[in-house]
Short mmCIF file of C-alpha atoms and ligand atoms in Angstrom, two decimals:
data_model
loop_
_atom_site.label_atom_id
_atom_site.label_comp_id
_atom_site.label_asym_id
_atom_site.label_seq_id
_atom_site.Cartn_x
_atom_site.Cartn_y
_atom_site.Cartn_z
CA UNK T 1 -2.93 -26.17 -17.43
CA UNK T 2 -0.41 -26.68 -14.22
CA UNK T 3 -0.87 -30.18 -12.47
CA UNK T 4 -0.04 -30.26 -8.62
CA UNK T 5 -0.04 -33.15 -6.41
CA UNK T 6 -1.54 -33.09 -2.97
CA UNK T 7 -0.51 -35.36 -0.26
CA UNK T 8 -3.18 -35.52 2.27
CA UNK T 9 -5.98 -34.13 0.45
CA UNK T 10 -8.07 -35.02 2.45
CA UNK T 11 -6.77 -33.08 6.05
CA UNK T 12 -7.48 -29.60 6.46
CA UNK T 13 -4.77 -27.64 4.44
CA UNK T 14 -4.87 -30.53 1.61
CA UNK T 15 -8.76 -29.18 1.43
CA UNK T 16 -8.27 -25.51 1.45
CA UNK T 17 -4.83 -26.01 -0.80
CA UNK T 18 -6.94 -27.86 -3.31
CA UNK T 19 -9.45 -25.37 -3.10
CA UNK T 20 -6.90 -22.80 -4.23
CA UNK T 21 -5.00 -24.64 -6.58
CA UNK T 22 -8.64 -25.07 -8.50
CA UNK T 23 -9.36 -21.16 -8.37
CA UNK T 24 -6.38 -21.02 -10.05
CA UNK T 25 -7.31 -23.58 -12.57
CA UNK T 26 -4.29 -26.33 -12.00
CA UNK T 27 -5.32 -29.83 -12.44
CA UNK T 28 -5.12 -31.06 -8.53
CA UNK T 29 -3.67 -35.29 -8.19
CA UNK T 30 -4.88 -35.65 -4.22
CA UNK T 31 -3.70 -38.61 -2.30
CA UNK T 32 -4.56 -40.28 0.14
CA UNK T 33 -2.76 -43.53 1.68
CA UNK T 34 -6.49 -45.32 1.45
CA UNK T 35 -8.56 -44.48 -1.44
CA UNK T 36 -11.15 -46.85 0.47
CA UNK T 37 -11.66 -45.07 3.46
CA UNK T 38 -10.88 -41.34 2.29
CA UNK T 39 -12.98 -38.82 4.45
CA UNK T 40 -14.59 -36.68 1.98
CA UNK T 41 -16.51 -34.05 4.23
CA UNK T 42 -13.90 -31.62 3.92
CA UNK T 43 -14.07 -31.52 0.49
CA UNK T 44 -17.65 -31.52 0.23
CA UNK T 45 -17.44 -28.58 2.62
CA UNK T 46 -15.45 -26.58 0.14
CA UNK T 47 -17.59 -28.04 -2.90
CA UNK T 48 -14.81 -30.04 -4.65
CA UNK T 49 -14.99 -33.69 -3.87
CA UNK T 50 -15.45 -34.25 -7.71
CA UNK T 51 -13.11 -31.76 -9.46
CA UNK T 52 -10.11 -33.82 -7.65
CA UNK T 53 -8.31 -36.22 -9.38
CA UNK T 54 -7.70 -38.69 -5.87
CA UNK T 55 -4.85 -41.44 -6.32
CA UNK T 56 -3.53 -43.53 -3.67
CA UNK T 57 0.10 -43.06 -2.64
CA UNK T 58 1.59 -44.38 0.59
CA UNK T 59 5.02 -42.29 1.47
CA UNK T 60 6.22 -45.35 3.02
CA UNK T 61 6.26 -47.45 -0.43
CA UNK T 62 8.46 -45.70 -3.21
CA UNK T 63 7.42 -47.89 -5.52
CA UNK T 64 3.66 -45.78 -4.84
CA UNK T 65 5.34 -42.66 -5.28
CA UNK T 66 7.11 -43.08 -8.47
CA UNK T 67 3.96 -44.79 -9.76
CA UNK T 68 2.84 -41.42 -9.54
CA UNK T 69 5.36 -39.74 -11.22
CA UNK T 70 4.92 -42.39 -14.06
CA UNK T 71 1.42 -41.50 -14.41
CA UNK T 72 1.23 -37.96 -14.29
CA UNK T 73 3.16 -35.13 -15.98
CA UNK T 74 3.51 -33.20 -12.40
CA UNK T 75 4.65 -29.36 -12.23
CA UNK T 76 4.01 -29.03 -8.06
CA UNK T 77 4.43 -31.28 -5.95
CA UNK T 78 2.98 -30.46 -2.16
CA UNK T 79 3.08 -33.12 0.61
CA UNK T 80 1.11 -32.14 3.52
CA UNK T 81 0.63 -35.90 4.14
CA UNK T 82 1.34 -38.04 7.24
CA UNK T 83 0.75 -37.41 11.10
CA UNK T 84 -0.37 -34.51 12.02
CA UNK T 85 -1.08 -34.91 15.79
CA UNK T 86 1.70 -33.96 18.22
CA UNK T 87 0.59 -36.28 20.76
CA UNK T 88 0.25 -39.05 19.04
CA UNK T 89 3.54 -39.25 18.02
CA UNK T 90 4.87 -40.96 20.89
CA UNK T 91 2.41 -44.11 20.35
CA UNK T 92 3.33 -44.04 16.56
CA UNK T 93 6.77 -43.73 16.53
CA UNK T 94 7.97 -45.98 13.53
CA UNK T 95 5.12 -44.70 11.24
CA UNK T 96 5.95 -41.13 12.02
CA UNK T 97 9.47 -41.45 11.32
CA UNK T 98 8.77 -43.57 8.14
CA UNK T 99 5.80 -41.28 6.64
CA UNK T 100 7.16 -37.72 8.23
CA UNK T 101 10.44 -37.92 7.75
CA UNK T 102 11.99 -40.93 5.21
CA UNK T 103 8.50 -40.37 2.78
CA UNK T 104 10.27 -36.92 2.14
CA UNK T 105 13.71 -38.73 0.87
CA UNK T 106 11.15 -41.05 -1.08
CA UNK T 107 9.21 -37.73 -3.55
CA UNK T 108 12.70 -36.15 -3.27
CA UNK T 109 14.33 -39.50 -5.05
CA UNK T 110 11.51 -39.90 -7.64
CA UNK T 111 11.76 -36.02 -8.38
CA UNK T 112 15.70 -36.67 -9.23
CA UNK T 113 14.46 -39.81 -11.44
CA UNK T 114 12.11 -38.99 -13.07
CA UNK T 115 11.81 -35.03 -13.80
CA UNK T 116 14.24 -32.21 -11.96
CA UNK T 117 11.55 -29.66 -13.09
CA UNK T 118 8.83 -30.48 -10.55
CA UNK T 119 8.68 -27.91 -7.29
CA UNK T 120 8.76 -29.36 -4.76
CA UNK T 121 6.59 -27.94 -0.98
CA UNK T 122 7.58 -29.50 2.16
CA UNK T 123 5.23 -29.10 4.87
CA UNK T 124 7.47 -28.39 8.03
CA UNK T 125 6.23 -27.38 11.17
CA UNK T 126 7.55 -24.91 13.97
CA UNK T 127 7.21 -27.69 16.16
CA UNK T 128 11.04 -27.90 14.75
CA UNK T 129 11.87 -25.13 16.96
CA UNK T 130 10.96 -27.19 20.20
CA UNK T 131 11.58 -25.05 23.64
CA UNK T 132 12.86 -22.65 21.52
CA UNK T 133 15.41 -19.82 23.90
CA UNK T 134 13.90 -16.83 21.09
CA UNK T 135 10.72 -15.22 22.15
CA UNK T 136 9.95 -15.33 18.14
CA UNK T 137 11.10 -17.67 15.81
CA UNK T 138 12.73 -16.96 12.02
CA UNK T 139 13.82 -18.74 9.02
CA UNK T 140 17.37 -18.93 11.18
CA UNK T 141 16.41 -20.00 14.45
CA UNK T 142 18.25 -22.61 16.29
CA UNK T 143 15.91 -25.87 16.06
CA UNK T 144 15.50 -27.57 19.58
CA UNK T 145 12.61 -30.37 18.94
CA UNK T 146 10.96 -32.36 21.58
CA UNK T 147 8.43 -34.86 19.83
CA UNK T 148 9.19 -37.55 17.04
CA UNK T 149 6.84 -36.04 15.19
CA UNK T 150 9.33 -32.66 16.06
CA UNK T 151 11.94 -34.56 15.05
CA UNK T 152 10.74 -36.04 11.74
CA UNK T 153 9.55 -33.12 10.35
CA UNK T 154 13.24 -31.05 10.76
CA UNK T 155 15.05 -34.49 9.59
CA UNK T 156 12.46 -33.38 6.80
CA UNK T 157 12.95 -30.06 6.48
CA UNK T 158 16.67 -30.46 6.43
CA UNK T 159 16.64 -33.09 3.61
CA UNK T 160 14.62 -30.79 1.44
CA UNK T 161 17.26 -28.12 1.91
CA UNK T 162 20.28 -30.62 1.20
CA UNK T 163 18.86 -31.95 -2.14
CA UNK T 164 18.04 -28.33 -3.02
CA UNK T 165 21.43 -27.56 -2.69
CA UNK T 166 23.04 -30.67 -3.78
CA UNK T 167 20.98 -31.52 -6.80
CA UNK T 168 19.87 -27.81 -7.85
CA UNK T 169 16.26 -28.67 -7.51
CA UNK T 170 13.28 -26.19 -6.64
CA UNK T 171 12.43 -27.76 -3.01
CA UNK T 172 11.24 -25.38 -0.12
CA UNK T 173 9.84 -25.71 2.97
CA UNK T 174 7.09 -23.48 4.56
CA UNK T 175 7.67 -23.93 8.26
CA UNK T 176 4.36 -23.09 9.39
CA UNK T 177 2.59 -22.54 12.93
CA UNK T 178 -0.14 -23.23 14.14
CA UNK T 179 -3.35 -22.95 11.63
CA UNK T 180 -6.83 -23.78 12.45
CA UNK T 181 -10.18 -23.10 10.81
CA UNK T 182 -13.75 -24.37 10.61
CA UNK T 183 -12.08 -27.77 8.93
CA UNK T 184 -9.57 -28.37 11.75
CA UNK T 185 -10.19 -32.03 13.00
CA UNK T 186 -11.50 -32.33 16.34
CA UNK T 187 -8.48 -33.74 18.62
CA UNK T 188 -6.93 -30.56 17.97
CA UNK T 189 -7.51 -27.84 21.37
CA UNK T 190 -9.12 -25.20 19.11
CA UNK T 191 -11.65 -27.43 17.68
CA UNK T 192 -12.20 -29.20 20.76
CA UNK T 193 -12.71 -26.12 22.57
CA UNK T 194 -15.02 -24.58 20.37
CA UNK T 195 -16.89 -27.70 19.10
CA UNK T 196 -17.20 -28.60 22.68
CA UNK T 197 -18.94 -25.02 24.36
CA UNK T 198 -21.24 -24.71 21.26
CA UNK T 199 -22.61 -27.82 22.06
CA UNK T 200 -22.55 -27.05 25.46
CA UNK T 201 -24.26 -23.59 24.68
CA UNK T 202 -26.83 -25.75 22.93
CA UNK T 203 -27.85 -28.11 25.79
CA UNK T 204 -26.01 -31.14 23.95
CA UNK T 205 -23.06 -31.62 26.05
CA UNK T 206 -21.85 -31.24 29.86
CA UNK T 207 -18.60 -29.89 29.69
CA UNK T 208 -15.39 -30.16 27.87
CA UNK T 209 -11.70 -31.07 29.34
CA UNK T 210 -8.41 -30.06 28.49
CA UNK T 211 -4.90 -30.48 29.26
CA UNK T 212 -2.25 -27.45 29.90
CA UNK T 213 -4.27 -23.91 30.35
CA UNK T 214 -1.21 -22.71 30.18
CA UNK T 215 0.69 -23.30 27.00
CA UNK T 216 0.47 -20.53 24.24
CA UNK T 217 0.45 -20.84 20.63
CA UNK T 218 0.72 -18.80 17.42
CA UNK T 219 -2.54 -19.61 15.99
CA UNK T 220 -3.20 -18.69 12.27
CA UNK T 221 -6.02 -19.31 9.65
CA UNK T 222 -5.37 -22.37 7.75
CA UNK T 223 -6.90 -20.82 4.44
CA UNK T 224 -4.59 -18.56 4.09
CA UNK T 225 -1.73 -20.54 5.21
CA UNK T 226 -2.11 -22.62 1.93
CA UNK T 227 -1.85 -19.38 -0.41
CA UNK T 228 1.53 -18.56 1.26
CA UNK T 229 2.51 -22.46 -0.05
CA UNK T 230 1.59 -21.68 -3.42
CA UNK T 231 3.07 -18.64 -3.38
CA UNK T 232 6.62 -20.58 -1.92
CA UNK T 233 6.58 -21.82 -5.49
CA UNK T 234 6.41 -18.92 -7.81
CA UNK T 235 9.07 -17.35 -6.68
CA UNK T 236 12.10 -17.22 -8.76
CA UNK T 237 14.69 -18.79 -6.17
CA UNK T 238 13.36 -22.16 -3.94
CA UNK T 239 13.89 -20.14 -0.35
CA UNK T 240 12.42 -21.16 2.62
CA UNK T 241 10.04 -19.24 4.75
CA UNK T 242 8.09 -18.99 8.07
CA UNK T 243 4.81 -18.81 7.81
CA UNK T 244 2.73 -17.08 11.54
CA UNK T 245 0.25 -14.74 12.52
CA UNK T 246 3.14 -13.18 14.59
CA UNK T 247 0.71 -13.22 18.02
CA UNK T 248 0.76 -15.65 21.00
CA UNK T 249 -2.34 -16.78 22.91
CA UNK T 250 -2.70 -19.25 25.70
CA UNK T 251 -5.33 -22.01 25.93
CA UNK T 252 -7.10 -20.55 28.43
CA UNK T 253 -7.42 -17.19 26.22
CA UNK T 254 -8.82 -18.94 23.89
CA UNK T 255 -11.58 -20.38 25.72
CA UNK T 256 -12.02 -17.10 27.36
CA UNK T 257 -12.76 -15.42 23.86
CA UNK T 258 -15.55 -18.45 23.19
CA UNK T 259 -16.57 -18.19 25.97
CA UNK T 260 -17.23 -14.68 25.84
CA UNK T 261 -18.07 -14.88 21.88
CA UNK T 262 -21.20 -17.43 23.07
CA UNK T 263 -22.09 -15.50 25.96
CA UNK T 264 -21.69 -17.92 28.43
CA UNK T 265 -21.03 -15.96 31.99
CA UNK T 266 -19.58 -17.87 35.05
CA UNK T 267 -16.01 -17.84 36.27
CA UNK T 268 -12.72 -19.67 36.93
CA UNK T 269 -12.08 -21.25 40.22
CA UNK T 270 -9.67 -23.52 41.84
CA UNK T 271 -5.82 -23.99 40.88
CA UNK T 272 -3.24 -25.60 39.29
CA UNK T 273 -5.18 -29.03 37.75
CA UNK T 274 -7.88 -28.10 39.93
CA UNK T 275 -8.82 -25.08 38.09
CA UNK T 276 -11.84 -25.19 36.06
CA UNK T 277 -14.92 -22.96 34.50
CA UNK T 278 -17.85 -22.72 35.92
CA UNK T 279 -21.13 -21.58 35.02
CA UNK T 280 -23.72 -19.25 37.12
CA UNK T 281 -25.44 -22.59 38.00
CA UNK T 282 -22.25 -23.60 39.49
CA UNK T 283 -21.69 -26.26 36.41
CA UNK T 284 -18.43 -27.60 35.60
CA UNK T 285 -17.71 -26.03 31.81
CA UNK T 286 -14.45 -26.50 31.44
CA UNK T 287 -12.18 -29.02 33.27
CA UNK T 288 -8.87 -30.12 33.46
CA UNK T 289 -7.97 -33.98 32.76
CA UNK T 290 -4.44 -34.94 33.16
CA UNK T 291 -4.29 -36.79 30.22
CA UNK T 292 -4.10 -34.47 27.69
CA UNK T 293 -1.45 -32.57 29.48
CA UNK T 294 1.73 -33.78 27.70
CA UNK T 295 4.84 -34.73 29.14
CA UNK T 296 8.15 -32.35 28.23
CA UNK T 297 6.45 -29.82 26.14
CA UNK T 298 7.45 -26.52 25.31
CA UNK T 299 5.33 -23.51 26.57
CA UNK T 300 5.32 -20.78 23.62
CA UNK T 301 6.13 -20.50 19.76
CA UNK T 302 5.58 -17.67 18.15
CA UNK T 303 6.79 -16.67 14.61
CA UNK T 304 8.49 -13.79 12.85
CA UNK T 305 7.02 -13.61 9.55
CA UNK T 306 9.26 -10.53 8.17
CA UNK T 307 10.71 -12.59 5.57
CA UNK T 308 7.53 -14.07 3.87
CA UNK T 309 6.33 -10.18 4.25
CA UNK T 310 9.39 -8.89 2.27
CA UNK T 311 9.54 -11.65 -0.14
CA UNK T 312 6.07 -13.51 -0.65
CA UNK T 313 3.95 -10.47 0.00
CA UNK T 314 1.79 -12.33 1.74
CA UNK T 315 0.83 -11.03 5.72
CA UNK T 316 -1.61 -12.88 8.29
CA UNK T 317 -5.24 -11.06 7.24
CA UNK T 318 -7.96 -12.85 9.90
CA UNK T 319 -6.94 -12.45 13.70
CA UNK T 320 -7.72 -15.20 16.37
CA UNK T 321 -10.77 -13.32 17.06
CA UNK T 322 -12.21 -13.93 13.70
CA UNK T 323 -11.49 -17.05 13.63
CA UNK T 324 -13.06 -17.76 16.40
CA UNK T 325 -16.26 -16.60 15.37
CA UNK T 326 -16.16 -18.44 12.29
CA UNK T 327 -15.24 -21.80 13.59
CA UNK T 328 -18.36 -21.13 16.35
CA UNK T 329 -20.60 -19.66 13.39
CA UNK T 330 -19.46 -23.15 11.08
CA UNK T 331 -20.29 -25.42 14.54
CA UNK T 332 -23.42 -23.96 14.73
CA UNK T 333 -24.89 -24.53 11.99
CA UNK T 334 -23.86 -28.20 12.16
CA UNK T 335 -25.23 -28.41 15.77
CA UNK T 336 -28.38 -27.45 14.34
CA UNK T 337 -29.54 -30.51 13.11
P1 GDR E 1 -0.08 -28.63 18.31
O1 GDR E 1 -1.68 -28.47 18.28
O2 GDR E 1 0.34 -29.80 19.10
O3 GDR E 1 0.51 -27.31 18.68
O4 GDR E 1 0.26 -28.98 16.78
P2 GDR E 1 -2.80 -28.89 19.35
O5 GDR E 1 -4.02 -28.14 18.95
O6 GDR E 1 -2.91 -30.36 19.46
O7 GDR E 1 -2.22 -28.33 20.73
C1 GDR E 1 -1.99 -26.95 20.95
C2 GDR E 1 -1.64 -26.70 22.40
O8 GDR E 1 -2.80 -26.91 23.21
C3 GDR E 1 -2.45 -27.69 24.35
N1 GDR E 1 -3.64 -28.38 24.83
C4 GDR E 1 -4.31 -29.36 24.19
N2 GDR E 1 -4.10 -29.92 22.98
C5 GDR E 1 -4.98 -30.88 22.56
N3 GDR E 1 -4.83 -31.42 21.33
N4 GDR E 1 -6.04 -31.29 23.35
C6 GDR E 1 -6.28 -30.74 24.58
O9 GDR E 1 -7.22 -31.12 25.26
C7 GDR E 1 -5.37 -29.73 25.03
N5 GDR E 1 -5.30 -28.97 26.14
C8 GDR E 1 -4.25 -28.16 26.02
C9 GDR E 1 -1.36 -28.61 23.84
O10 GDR E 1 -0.62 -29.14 24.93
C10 GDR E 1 -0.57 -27.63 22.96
O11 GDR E 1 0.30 -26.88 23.76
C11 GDR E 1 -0.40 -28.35 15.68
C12 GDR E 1 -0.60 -29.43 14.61
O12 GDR E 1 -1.36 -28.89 13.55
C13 GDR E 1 0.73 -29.90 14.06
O13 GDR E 1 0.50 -30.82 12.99
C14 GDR E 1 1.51 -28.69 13.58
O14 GDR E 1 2.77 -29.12 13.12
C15 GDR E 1 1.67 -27.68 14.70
O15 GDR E 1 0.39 -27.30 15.17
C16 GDR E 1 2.38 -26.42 14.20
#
């Protein structure tokens, strides 16, 4: 039996990774940075709150890490842990550099200490490639971040590739887009929008706001985002690779497609900040508030997933469409009670 560690069990891709790594019958180490306060619904969701094995590790203490390492004979090692909201980067600078990037140099340091054999996952992001000049984005595109979080995560990603090459260790990074599913937390826009007009479809809220109608994404389903990890670390050379559905969308696109999804009619008026949604009462749906439009961003990412094709076998299955429908079907049947 394989035993894999998983930072940030607890967030949506530590859930669905765990998930997998179980089907596959590995013993699964998640951590979390507070064993106290751990939110467990994701887990419950998927059914496996007690076939984990949860241990506390804090990427900004190496003594926490190689307590780890001490503990547990480890043959994977995946850290999805840290920040995981753009935005909030800016208010939480320190602790994104120290958790994002320098918690990377802190696993990478216990793996050369204490066994050379463990594989090592990096969770990158294509926030990396910032306001990228490339319509699509490869394994070899220039990196132009915007964000610490940006930032962190290619200081990150670059590390991983320096102490593969410097120490002969098996340490990739998956530089994945954006990946959403019924488990995506709710400050995210996909969640928000969806969470938001079933609820509003429902009678139980007013209307939702946004930021930037405009910016378009590479959206992806998170549970099969977490196979292409996995599958990062059976192959026989540590490579990395980019992991997208391949397809842009804007924000407003999306809502259109929940919007049409949930049958609500009505139309878009107004422009610029004053456009907005309304219904065939005339109600406000959707809004724009200024504050979640973010300073300095970057319009569109989207990814060239050739390589993971080629080498990983692995392609993007479930379109934006489903995914839509099952994030509205999982809301729901929450909303229900
Ligand atoms: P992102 O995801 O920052 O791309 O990072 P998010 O869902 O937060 O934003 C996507 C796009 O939607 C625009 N937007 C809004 N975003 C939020 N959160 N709330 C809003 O109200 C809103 N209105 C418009 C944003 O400006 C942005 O353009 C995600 C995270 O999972 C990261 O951890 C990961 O690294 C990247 O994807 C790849």
């Amino acid at each position: 039996m394989k035993t894999a560690v998983v930072t940030g069990v607890s967030g949506q891709d530590g859930a669905y990774l765990a998930k997998f790594l179980l089907s596959k019958n590995y013993k699964v180490i998640g951590t979390t940075k507070k064993l106290s306060s751990i939110k467990l619904w994701r887990l419950k969701e998927l059914n496996i709150e007690k076939k984990i094995i949860f241990e506390h590790l804090n990427l900004n203490n190496k003594k926490s890490i190689d307590r780890l390492f001490e503990k547990y004979k480890i043959n994977e090692f995946y850290n999805l842990g840290g920040v995981s909201l753009v935005s909030s980067s800016f208010k939480k600078t320190l602790e994104t550099v120290n958790n994002t990037a320098l918690g990377v140099v802190r696993i990478l340091e216990a793996i050369l200490k204490f066994d050379k054999k463990v594989k090592f996952y990096q969770a990158t992001s294509s926030e990396i490639f910032g306001d990228s000049l490339t319509k699509f984005q490869n394994e070899n595109s220039e990196f132009r971040p915007k964000n610490p979080y940006a930032i962190s995560k290619l200081f990150a990603h670059l590390i991983t590739k320096n102490y593969r090459k410097t120490y002969n260790i098996f340490a990739v990074s998956g530089i994945l887009f954006n990946h959403e599913s019924p488990l995506r937390g709710n400050e995210f826009v996909t969640k928000k929008i969806i969470r938001g007009l079933v609820r509003y479809s429902l009678g139980k809220q007013k209307n939702i706001e946004v930021g930037n109608l405009n910016s378009r994404r590479d959206w992806g389903y998170a549970k099969e985002y977490v196979e292409a990890m996995w599958k990062m670390l059976q192959q026989k050379n540590p490579e990395d690779f980019v992991i997208a559905s391949g397809k842009d969308y804007s924000v407003k696109q999306f809502i259109d497609f929940t919007l049409k999804e949930l049958k609500i009619k009505g139309k878009w008026v107004g422009k610029n900040l004053n456009m907005k949604f309304v219904d065939e009462k005339n109600n406000d749906v959707v809004k724009i508030n200024q504050k979640y439009i973010r300073n300095n961003e970057y319009l569109l990412l989207v990814g060239d997933v050739s390589k993971a094709k080629k080498h990983l076998n692995w392609r993007p299955k479930i379109n934006i469409k489903k995914i839509i429908k099952l994030m509205i079907n999982y809301e729901k049947n929450l909303s229900q009670y």
